[in-house]
Coordinates of C-alpha atoms in Angstrom, one line a residue:
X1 CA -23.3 -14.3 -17.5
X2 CA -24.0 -11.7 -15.0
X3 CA -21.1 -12.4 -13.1
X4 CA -18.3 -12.5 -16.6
X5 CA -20.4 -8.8 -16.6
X6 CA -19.6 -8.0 -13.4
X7 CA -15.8 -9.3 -13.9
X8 CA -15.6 -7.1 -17.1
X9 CA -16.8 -3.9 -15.3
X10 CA -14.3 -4.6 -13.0
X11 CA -11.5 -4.7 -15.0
X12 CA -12.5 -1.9 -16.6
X13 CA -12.1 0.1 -13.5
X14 CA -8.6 -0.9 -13.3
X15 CA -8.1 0.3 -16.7
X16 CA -9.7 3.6 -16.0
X17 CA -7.3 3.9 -12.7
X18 CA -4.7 3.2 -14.7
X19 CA -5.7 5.9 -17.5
X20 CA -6.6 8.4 -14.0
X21 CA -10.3 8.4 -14.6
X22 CA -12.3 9.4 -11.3
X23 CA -15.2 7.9 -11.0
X24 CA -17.8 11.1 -9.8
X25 CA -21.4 10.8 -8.4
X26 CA -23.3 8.1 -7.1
X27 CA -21.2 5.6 -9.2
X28 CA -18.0 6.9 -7.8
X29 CA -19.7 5.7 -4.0
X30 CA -19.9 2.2 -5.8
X31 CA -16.8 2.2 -7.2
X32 CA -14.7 2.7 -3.7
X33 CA -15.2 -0.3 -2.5
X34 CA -14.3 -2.0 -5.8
X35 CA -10.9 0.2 -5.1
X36 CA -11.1 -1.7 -2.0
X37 CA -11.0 -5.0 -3.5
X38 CA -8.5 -4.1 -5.9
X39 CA -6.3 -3.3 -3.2
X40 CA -6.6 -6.9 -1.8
X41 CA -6.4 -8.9 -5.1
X42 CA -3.6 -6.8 -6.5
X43 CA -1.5 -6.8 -3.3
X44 CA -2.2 -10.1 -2.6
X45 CA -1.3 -11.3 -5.7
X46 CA 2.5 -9.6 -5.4
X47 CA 2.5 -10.6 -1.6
X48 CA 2.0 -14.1 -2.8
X49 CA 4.8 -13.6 -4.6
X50 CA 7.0 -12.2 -2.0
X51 CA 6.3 -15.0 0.2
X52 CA 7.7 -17.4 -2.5
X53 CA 11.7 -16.5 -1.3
X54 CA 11.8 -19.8 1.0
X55 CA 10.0 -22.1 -1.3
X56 CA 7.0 -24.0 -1.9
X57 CA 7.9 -27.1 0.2
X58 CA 4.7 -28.0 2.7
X59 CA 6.5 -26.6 5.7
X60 CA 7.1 -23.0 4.1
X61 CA 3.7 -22.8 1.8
X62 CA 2.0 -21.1 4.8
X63 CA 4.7 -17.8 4.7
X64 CA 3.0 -17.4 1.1
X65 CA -0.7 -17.6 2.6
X66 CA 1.1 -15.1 5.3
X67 CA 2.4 -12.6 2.6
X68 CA -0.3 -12.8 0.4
X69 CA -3.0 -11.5 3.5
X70 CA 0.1 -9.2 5.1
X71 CA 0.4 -7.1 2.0
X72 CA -3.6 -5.7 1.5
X73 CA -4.1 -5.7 5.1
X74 CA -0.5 -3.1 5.3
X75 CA -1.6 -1.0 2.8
X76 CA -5.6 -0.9 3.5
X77 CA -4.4 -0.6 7.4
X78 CA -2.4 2.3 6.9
X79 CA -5.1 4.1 4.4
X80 CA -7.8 3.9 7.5
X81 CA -5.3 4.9 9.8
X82 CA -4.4 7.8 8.3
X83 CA -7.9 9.2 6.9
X84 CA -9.1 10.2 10.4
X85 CA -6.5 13.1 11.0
X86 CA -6.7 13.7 7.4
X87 CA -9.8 14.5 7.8
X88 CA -9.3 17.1 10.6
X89 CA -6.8 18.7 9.0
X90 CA -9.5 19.1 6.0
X91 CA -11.6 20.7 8.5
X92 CA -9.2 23.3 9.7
X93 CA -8.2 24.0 6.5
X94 CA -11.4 25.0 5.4
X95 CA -11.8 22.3 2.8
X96 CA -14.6 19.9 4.4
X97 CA -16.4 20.1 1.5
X98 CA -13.8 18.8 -0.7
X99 CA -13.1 15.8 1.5
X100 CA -15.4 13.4 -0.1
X101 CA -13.6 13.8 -3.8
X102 CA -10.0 14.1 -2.1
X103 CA -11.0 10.6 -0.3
X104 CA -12.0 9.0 -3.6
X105 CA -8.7 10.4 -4.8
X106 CA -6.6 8.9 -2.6
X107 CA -8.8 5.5 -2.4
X108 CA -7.9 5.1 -6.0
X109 CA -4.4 6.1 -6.0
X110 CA -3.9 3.5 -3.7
X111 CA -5.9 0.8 -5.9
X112 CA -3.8 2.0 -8.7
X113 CA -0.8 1.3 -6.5
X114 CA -1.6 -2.1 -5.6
X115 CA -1.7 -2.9 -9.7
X116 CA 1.3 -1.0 -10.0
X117 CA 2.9 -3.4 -7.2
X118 CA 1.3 -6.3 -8.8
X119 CA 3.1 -5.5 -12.2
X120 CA 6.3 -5.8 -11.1
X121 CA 5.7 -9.2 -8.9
X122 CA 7.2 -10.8 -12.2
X123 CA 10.9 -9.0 -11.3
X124 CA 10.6 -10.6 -7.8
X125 CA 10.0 -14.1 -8.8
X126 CA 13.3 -13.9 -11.5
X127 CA 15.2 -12.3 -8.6
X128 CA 14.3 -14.9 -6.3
X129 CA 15.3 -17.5 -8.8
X130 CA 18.9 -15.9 -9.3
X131 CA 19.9 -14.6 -5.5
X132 CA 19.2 -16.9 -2.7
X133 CA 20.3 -14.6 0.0
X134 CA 17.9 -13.3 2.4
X135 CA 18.9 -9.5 2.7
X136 CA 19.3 -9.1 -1.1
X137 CA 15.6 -10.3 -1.5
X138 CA 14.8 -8.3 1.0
X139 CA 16.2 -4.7 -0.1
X140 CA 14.7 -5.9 -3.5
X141 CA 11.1 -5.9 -2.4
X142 CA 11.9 -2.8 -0.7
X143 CA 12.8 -1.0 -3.9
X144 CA 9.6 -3.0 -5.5
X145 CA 7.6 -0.6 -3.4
X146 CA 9.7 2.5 -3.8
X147 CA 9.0 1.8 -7.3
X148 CA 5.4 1.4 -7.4
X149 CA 4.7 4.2 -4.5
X150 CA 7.1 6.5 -7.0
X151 CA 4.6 5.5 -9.7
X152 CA 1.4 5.8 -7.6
X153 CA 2.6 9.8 -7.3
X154 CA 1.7 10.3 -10.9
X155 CA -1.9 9.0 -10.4
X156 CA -2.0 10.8 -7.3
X157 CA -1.2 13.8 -9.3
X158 CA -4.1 13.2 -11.8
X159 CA -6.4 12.5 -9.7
X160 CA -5.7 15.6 -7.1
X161 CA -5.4 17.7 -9.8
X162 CA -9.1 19.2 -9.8
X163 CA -8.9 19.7 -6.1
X164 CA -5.3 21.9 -6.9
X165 CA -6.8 23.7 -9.3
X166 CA -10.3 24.9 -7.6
X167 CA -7.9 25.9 -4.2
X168 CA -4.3 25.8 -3.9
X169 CA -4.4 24.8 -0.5
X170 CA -5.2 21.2 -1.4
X171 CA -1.7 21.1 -2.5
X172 CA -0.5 21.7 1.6
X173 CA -3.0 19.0 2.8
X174 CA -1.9 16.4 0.0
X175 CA 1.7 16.8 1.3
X176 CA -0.3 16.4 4.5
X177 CA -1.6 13.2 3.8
X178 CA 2.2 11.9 1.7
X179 CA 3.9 12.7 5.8
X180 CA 1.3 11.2 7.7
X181 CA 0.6 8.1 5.5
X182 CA 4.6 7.6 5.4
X183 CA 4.8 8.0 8.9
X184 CA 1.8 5.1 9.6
X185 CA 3.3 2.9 7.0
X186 CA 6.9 2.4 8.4
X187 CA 5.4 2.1 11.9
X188 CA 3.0 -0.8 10.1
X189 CA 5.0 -2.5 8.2
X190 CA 7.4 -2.8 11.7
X191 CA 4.7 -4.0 13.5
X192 CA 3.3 -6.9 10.5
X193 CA 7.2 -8.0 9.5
X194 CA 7.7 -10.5 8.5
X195 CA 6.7 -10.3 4.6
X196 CA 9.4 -12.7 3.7
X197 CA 9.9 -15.7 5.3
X198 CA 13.6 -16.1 6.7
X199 CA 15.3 -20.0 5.7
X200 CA 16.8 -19.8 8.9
X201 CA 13.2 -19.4 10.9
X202 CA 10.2 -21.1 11.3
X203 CA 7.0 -19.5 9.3
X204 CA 5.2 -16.8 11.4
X205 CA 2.8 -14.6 11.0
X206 CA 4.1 -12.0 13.4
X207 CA 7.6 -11.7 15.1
X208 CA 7.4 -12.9 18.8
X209 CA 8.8 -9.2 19.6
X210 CA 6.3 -6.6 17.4
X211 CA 5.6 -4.9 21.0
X212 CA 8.9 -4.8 22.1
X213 CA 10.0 -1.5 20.7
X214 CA 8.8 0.4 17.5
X215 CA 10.7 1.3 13.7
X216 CA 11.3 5.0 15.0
X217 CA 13.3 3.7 18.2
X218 CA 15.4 1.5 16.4
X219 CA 15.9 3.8 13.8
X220 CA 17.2 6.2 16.7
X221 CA 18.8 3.4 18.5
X222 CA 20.7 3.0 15.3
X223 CA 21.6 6.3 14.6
X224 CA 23.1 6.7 17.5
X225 CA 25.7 4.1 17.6
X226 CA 26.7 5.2 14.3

């Protein structure tokens, strides 16, 4: 009983995400690391998805075990990477006493994203079922997350709101936090590739090469051949 309680309250939060209630207080304390396991059900549940491209056959199951961990662990990763400097840059700007309610802020925007992300794993499995090329599913899954991170930005709105109104400078440190989480992210999601598991490779968790070189070389590298 206590636990069907405990289930319901939790769903409830993600309603109230959704809607771009804030939990406040000693509950909102509580309620971050409910955020936190949001984030892994939610984006595991759309990595498991993602990981589906080569199949259920025994030898390629484990690529959905892969994808179903990679996805929570890119997007949680990049949140704690990001918060430190965040954080300074809170400081500096004279805003330290704002950072607990920005955090919670930004802790549920990126819950809300993972439910966003989840929402549309239904698009990936009916594209997977009518394209069987590689690149096409990946690009797809790619616009997947432009999608839900587009659609995260209106929760992030709601929920920054407050801290806008009270002092306009919150509106300089959450474009702050939008470059420096953008810059962790593509160096992360480099570094944790594959999330879909190429037909013409083996299942891996990690390419052999992740230290090799980072996304911002090759992105360089790229540029200038073209």
């Amino acid at each position: 009983m206590n636990a069907t309680i405990r289930t319901l309250e939790w769903f409830a939060g993600v309603d109230g995400l959704l809607r771009g209630r804030l939990p406040t207080g000693d509950a909102g304390a509580r309620v971050f690391w409910r955020q936190v396991a949001c984030a892994v059900v939610f984006g595991g549940l759309y990595g498991a998805v993602m990981g589906t491209f080569t199949g259920l056959s025994p030898d390629h199951r484990v690529q959905l075990v892969y994808s179903a961990t990679k996805v929570p662990l890119l997007l949680l990763a990049c949140f704690a990477l990001s918060v430190p400097s965040f954080f300074v840059l809170n400081s500096l700007f004279g805003l330290r006493d704002d950072f607990g309610q920005a955090l919670r802020a930004l802790a549920a925007t990126q819950a809300g994203l993972t439910v966003i992300l989840a929402s549309l794993s239904p698009f990936t499995a009916v594209w997977y079922l009518t394209s069987g090329e590689y690149s096409s599913a990946v690009s797809f899954n790619g616009l997947m997350f432009l999608t839900a991170s587009g659609s995260a930005q209106i929760l992030l709105r709601r929920f920054y709101g407050p801290l806008i109104a009270r002092n306009a400078r919150h509106r300089w440190l959450l474009a702050a936090w939008l470059v420096v989480y953008a810059f962790v992210a593509i160096q992360m999601a480099w570094v944790l590739r594959p999330f879909i598991g190429d037909p013409l490779q083996p299942p891996q968790f990690l390419r052999p090469d992740v230290f090799s070189e980072n996304a911002y070389q090759v992105v360089l590298r790229l540029g200038w051949v073209m």
